[in-house]
Short mmCIF file of C-alpha atoms and ligand atoms in Angstrom, two decimals:
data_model
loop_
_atom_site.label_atom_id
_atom_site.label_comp_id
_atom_site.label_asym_id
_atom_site.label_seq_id
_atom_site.Cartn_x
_atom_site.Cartn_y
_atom_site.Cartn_z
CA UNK P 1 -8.18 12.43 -52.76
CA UNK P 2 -11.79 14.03 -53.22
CA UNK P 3 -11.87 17.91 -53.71
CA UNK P 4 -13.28 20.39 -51.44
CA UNK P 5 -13.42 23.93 -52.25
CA UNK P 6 -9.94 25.12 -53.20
CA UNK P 7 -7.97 22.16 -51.01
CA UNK P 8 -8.37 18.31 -51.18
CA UNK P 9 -9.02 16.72 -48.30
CA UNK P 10 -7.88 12.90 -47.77
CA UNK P 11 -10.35 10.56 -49.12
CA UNK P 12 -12.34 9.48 -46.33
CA UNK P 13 -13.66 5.56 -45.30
CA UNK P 14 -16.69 4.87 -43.39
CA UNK P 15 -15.25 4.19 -40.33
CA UNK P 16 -12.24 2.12 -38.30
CA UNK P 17 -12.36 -1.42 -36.43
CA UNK P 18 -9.61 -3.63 -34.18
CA UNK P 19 -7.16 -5.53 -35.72
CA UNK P 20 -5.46 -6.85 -32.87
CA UNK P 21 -4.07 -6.90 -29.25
CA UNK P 22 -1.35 -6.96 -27.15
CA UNK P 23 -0.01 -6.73 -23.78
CA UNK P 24 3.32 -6.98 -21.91
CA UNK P 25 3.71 -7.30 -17.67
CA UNK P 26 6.70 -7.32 -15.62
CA UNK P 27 7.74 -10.91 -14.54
CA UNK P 28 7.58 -9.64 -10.71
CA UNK P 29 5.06 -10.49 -8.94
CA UNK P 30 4.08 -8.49 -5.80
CA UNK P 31 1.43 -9.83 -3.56
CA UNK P 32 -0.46 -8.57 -0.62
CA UNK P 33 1.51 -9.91 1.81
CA UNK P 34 4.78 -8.19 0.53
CA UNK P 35 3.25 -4.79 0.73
CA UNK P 36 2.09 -5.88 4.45
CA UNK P 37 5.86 -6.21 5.28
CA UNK P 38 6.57 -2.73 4.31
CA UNK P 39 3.36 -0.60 5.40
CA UNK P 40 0.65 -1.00 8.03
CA UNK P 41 -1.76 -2.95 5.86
CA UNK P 42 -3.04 -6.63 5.46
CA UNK P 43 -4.16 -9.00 2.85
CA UNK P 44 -7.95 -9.22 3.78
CA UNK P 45 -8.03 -4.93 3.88
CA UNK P 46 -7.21 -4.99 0.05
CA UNK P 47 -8.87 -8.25 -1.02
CA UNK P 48 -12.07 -6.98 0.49
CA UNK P 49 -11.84 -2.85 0.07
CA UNK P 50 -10.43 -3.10 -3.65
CA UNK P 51 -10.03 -6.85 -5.08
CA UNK P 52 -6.56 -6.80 -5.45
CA UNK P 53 -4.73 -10.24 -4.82
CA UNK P 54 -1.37 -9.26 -6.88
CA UNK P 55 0.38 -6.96 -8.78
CA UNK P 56 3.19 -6.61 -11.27
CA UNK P 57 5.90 -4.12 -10.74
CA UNK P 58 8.63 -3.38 -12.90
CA UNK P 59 12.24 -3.46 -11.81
CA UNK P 60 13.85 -0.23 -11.12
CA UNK P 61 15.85 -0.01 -14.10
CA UNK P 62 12.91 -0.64 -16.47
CA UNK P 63 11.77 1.23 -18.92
CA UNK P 64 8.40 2.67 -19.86
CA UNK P 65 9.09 2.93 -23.25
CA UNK P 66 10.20 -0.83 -23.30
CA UNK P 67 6.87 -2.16 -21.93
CA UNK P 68 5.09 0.19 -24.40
CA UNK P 69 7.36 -1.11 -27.34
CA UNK P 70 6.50 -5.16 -26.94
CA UNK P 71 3.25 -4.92 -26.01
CA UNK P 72 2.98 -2.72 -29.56
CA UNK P 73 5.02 -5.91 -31.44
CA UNK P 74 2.60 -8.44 -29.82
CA UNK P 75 -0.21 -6.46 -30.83
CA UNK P 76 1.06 -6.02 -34.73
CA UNK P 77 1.56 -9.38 -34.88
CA UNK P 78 -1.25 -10.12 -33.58
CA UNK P 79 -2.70 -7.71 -36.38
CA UNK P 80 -0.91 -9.63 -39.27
CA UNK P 81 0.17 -5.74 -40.07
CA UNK P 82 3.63 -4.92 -40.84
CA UNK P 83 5.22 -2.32 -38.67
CA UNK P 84 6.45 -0.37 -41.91
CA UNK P 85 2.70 -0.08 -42.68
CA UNK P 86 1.90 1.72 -39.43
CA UNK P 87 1.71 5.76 -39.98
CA UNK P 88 0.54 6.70 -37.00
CA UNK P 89 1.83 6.16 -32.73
CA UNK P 90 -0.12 6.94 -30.20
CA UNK P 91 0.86 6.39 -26.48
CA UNK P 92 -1.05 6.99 -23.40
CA UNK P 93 0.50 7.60 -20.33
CA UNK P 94 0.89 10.02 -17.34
CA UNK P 95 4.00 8.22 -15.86
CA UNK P 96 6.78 9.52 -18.65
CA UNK P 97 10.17 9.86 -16.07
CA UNK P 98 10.44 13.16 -17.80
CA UNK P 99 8.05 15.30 -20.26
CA UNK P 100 10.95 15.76 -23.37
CA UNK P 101 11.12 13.46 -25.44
CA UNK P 102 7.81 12.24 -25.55
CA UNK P 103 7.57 8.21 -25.58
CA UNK P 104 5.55 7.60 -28.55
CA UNK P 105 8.57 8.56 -31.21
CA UNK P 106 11.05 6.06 -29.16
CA UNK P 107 8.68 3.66 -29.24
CA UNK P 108 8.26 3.40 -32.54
CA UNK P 109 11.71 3.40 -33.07
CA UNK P 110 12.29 0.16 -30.94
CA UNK P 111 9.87 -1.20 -33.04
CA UNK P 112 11.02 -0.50 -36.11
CA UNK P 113 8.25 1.95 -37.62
CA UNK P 114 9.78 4.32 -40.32
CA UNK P 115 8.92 7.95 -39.54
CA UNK P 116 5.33 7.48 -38.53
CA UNK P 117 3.23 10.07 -36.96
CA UNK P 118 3.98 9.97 -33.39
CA UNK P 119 2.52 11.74 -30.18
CA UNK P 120 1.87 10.87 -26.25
CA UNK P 121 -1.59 11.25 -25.20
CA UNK P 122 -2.39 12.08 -21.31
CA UNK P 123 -5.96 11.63 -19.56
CA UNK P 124 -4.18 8.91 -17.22
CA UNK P 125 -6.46 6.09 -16.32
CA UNK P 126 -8.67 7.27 -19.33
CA UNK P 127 -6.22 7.27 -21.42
CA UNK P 128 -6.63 4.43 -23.88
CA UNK P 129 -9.76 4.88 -24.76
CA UNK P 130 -8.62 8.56 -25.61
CA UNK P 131 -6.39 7.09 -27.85
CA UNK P 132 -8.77 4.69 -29.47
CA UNK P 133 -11.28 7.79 -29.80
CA UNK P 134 -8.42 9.68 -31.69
CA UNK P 135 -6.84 6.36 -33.63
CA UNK P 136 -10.42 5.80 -35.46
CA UNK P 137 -11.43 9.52 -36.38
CA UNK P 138 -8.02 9.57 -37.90
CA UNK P 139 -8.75 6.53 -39.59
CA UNK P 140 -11.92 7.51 -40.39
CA UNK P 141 -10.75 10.83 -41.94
CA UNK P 142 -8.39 9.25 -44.15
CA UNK P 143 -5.47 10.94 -42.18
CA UNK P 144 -3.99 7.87 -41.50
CA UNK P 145 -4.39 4.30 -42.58
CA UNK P 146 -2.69 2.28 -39.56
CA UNK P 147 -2.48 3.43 -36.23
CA UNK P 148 -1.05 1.40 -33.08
CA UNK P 149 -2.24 2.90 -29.99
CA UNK P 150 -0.92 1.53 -26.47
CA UNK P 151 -1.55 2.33 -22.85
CA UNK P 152 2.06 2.28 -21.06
CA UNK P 153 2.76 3.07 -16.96
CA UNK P 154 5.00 2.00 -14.96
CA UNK P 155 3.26 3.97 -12.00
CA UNK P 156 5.83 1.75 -9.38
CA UNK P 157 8.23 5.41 -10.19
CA UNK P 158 5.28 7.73 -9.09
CA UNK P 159 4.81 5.90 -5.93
CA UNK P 160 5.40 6.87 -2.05
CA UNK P 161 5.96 3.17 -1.18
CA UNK P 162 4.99 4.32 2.08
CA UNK P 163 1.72 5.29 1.68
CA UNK P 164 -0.74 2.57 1.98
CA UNK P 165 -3.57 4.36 0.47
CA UNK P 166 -2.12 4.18 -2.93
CA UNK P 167 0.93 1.59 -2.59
CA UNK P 168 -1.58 -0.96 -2.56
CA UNK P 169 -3.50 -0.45 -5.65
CA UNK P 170 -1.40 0.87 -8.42
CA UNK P 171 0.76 -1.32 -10.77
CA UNK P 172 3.09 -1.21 -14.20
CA UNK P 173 2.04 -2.76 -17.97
CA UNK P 174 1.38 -1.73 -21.16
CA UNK P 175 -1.38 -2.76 -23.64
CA UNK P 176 -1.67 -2.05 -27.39
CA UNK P 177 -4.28 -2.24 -30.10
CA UNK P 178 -3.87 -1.67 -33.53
CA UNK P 179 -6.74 0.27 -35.33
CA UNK P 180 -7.16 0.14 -39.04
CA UNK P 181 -9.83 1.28 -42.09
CA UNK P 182 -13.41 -0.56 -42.03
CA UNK P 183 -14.23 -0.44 -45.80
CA UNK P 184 -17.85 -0.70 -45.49
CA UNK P 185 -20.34 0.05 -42.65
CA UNK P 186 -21.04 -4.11 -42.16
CA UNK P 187 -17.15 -4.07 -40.70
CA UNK P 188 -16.95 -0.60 -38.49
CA UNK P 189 -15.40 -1.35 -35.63
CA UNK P 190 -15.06 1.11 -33.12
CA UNK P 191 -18.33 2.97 -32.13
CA UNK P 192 -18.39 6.67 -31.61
CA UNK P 193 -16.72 8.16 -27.99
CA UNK P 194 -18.54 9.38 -25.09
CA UNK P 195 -16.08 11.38 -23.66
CA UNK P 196 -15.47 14.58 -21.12
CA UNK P 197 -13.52 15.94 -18.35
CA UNK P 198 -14.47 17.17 -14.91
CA UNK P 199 -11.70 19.82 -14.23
CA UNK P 200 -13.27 20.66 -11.10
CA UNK P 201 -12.01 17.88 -9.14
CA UNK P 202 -8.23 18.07 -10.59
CA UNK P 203 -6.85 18.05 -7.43
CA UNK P 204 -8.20 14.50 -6.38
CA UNK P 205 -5.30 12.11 -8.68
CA UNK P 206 -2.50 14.44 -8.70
CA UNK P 207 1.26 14.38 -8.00
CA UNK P 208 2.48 15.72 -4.66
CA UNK P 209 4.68 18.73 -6.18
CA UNK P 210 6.86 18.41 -2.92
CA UNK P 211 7.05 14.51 -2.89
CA UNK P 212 6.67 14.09 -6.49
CA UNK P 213 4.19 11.19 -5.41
CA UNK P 214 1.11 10.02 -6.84
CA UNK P 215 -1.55 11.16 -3.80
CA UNK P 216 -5.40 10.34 -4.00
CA UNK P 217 -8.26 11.39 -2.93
CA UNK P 218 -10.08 7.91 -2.72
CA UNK P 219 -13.19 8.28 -1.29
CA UNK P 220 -13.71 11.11 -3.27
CA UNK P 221 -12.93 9.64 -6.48
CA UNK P 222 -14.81 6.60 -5.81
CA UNK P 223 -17.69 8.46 -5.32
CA UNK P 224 -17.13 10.22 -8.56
CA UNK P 225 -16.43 7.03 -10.64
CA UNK P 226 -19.65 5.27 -9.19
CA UNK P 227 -21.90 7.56 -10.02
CA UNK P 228 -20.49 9.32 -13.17
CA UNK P 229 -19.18 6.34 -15.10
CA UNK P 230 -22.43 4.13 -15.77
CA UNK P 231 -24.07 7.37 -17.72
CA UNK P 232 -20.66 7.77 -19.80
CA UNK P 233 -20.95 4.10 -20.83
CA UNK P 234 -24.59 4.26 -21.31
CA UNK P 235 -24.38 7.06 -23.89
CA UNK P 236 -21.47 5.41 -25.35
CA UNK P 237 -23.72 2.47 -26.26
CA UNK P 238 -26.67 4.89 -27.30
CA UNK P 239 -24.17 6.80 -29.77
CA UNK P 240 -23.24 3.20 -31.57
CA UNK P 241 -26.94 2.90 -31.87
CA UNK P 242 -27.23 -0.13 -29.52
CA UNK P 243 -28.73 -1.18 -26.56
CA UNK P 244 -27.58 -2.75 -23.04
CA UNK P 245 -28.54 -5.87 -23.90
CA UNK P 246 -26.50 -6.01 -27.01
CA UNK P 247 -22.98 -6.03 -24.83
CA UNK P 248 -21.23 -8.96 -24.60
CA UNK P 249 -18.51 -7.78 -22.58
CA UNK P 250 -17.78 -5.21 -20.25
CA UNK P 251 -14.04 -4.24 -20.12
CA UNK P 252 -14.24 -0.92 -17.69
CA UNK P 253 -11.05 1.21 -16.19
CA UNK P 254 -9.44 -1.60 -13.70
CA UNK P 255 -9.73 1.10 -10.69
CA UNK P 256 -10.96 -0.80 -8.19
CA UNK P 257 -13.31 -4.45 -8.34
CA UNK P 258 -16.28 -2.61 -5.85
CA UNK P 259 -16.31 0.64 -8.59
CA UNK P 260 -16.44 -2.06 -11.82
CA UNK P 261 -19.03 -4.12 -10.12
CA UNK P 262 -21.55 -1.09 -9.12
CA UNK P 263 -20.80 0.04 -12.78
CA UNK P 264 -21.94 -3.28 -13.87
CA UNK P 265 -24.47 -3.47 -11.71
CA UNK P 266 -26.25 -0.36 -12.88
CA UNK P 267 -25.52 -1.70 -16.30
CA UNK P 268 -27.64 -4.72 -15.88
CA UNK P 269 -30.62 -2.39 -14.16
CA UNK P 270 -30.49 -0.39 -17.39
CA UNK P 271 -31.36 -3.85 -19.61
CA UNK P 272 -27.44 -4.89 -20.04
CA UNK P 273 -27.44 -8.87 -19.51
CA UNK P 274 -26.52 -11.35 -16.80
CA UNK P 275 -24.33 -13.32 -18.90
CA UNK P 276 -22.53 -10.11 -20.21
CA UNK P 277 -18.75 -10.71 -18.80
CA UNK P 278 -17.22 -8.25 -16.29
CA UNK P 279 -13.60 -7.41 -16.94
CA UNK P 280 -11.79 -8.65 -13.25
CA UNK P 281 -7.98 -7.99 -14.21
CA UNK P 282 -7.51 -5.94 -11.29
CA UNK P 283 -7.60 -9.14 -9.18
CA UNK P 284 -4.21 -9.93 -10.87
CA UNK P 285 -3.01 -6.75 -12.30
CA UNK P 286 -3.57 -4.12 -9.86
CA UNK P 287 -4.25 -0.53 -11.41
CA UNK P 288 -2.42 -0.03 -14.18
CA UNK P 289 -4.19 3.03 -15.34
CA UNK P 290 -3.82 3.66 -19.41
CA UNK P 291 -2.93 -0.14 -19.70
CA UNK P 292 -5.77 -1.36 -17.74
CA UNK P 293 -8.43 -1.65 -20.42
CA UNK P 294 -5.96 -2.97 -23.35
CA UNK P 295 -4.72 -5.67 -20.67
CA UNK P 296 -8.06 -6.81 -19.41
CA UNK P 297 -9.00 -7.50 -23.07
CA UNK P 298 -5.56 -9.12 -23.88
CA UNK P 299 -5.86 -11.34 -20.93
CA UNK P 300 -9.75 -12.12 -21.54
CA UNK P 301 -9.02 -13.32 -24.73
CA UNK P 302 -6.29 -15.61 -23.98
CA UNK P 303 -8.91 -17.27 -21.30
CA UNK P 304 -11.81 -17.16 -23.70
CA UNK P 305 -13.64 -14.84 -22.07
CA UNK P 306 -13.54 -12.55 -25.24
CA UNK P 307 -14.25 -13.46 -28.76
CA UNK P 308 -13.78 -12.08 -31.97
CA UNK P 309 -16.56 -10.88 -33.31
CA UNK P 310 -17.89 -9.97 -29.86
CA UNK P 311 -19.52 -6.39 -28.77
CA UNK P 312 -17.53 -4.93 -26.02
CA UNK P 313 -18.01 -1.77 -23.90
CA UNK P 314 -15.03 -0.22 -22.86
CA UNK P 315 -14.61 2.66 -20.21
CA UNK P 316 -12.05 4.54 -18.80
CA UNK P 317 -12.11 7.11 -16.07
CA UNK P 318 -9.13 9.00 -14.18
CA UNK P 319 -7.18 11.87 -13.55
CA UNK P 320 -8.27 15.36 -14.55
CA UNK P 321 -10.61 13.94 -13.91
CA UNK P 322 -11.26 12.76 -17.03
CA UNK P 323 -13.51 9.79 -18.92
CA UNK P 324 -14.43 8.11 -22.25
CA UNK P 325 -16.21 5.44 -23.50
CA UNK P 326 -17.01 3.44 -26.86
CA UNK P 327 -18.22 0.34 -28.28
CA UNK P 328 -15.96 -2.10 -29.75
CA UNK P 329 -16.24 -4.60 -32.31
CA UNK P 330 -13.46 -7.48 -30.62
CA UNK P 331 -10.77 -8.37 -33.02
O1 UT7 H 401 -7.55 4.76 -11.31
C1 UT7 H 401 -7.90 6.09 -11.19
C2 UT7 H 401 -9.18 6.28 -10.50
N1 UT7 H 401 -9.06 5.87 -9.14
C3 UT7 H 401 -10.07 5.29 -8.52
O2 UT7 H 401 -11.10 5.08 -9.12
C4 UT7 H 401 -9.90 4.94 -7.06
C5 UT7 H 401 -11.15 5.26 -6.28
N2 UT7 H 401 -11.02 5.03 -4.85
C6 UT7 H 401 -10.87 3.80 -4.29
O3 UT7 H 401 -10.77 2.81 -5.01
C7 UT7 H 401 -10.92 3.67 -2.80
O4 UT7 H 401 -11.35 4.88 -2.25
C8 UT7 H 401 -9.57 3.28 -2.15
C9 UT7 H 401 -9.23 1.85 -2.53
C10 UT7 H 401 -8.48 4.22 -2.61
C11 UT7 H 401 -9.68 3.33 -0.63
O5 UT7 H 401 -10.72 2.49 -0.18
P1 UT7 H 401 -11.84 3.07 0.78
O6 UT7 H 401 -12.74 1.94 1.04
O7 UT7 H 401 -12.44 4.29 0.15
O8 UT7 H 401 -11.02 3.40 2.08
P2 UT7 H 401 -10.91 4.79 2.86
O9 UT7 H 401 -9.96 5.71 2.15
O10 UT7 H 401 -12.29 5.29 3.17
O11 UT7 H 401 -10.25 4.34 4.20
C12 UT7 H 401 -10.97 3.54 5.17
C13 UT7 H 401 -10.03 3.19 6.29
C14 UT7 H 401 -9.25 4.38 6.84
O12 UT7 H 401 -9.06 4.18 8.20
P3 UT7 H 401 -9.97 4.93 9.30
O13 UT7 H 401 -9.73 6.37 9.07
O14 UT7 H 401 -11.38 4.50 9.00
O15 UT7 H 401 -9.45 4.42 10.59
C15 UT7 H 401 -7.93 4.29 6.12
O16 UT7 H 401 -6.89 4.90 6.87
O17 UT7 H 401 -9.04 2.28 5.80
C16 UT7 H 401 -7.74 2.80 6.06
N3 UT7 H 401 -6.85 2.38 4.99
C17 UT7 H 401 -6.26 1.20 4.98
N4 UT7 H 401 -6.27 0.18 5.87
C18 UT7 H 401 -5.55 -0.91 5.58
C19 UT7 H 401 -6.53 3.03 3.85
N5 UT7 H 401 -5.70 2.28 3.11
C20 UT7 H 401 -5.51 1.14 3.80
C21 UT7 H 401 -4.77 -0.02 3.56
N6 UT7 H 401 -4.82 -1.01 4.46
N7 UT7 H 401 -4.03 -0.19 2.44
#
């Protein structure tokens, strides 16, 4: 403890970094011919307008707080850290079935965590890298020493399955990451967050109050994410002190393929490389908003698309609307 005026503070480190990852999905698999069946739609339409080829939906009797849970064991053991280090739960998600209790405490539970610091975190699709953002200052500040933060929807409950505007795109998983002290400045971890919120356009993700459905504003929002979310990322990589060219992987929100390859694209105008690798989850995911980014980098790992040691850029943009961005070290 290091004293300040007439209070201590905690002693502080110079900053956080990954430890590891992990990621659950429902077994189902729902393709683009399912959703066909049920609403006036087709396989080319969502191949072609947002790169989807499958999803994974829960079953009905799922719970959130179940995906949340073993994606948060894979990633501690993944970690090598014990769950009765781990202080500090943080879950992101917007698709809670109800706002009491809130799922982080529960999820620790299942886990086994002994009376850590525990609290749900909502920017939606941005969500994760909220957490992250939150997870490594609290590192950082010596608040807490071990922090698991996951991304958890199961979205498939928020759905009007007969809408084909949003049927088609959004999806259920949970991710996790487990964030821990970086003892000198050679191992920080996690850059600094570009982050901010664009209340203005709340009302283009919200839920229908009289459906209590998920309704979208995609054109809109698309237009929004294409032009707003390059800047976000590029500062993010400024604030780490790096450059474009420095990224070895690009692990954006999984919104759509068109509004992660224009990101890229701009990316790559801006000096970022043509070898840098695109995150592509969505092809086999679908949308799975808080999860999306966690997943992606689960899933590139396990194909060798991401390395430890690697730089990675990570974005996430959503509801609010709402974005942030930071620099990762890969674990
Ligand atoms: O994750 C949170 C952040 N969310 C996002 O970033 C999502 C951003 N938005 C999008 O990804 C896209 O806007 C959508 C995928 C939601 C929609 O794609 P779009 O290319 O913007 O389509 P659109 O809404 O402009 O619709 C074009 C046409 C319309 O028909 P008309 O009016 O031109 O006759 C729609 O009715 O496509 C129609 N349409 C469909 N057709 C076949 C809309 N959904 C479908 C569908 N299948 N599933």
């Amino acid at each position: 403890m290091s004293a300040t005026g007439r209070l201590q503070l905690a002693a502080t480190v110079p900053g956080a970094r990954l430890l590891g990852l992990g990621s659950l999905q429902p077994d189902r698999v729902v393709t683009n011919d399912e959703l066909a069946a049920r609403v006036d739609t087709n396989d080319e339409w969502i191949r072609s307008r947002v790169g989807i080829e499958s999803r994974r939906i829960a079953e009905k009797d799922a719970l959130l707080v179940e995906m949340a849970a073993e994606a948060g064991v894979r990633a501690l053991k993944d970690s090598g850290v014990d769950p009765a280090e781990v202080d500090t739960v943080i879950v992101a998600t917007c698709t809670m079935p109800d706002p009491i209790p809130n799922a982080a405490a529960q999820v620790a539970h299942r886990i086994g965590i002994p009376a850590p610091a525990a609290f749900d975190l909502n920017t939606a699709c941005s969500g994760f890298s909220y957490g992250l953002a939150v997870a490594a200052d609290l590192v950082r500040a010596g608040t807490s020493s071990s922090v698991l933060v996951i991304g958890a929807e199961k979205l498939s409950d928020w759905m009007d399955w007969t809408d084909r505007s949003t049927c088609i795109i959004f999806a259920d998983g949970a991710g996790a990451a487990v964030v821990g002290p970086a003892l000198d400045a050679a191992s920080v971890g996690v850059g600094p967050v570009a982050w901010g919120s664009a209340g203005d356009q709340y009302q283009t993700i919200r839920v229908n109050p009289e459906t209590r459905a998920l309704h979208q504003e995609g054109q809109a929002v698309f237009r929004w994410a294409t032009t707003k979310v390059a800047p976000v990322a590029l500062r993010a990589i400024e604030l780490a002190g790096l450059t474009p060219a420095d990224i070895d992987v690009f692990v954006p929100h999984q919104a759509n393929l068109r509004i992660v390859e224009a990101v890229a694209k701009r990316l790559r105008q801006k000096g970022a490389r043509e070898d840098m690798r695109v995150a592509d989850d969505i092809v086999h995911s679908g949308n799975t908003s808080s999860a999306s980014i966690p997943l992606a980098m689960d899933h590139m790992r396990a194909e060798g698309r991401l390395r430890s040691g690697e730089i990675a850029l990570l974005v996430g943009f959503g509801a609010g609307l709402s974005y942030a961005a930071q620099v990762v070290v890969c674990p």
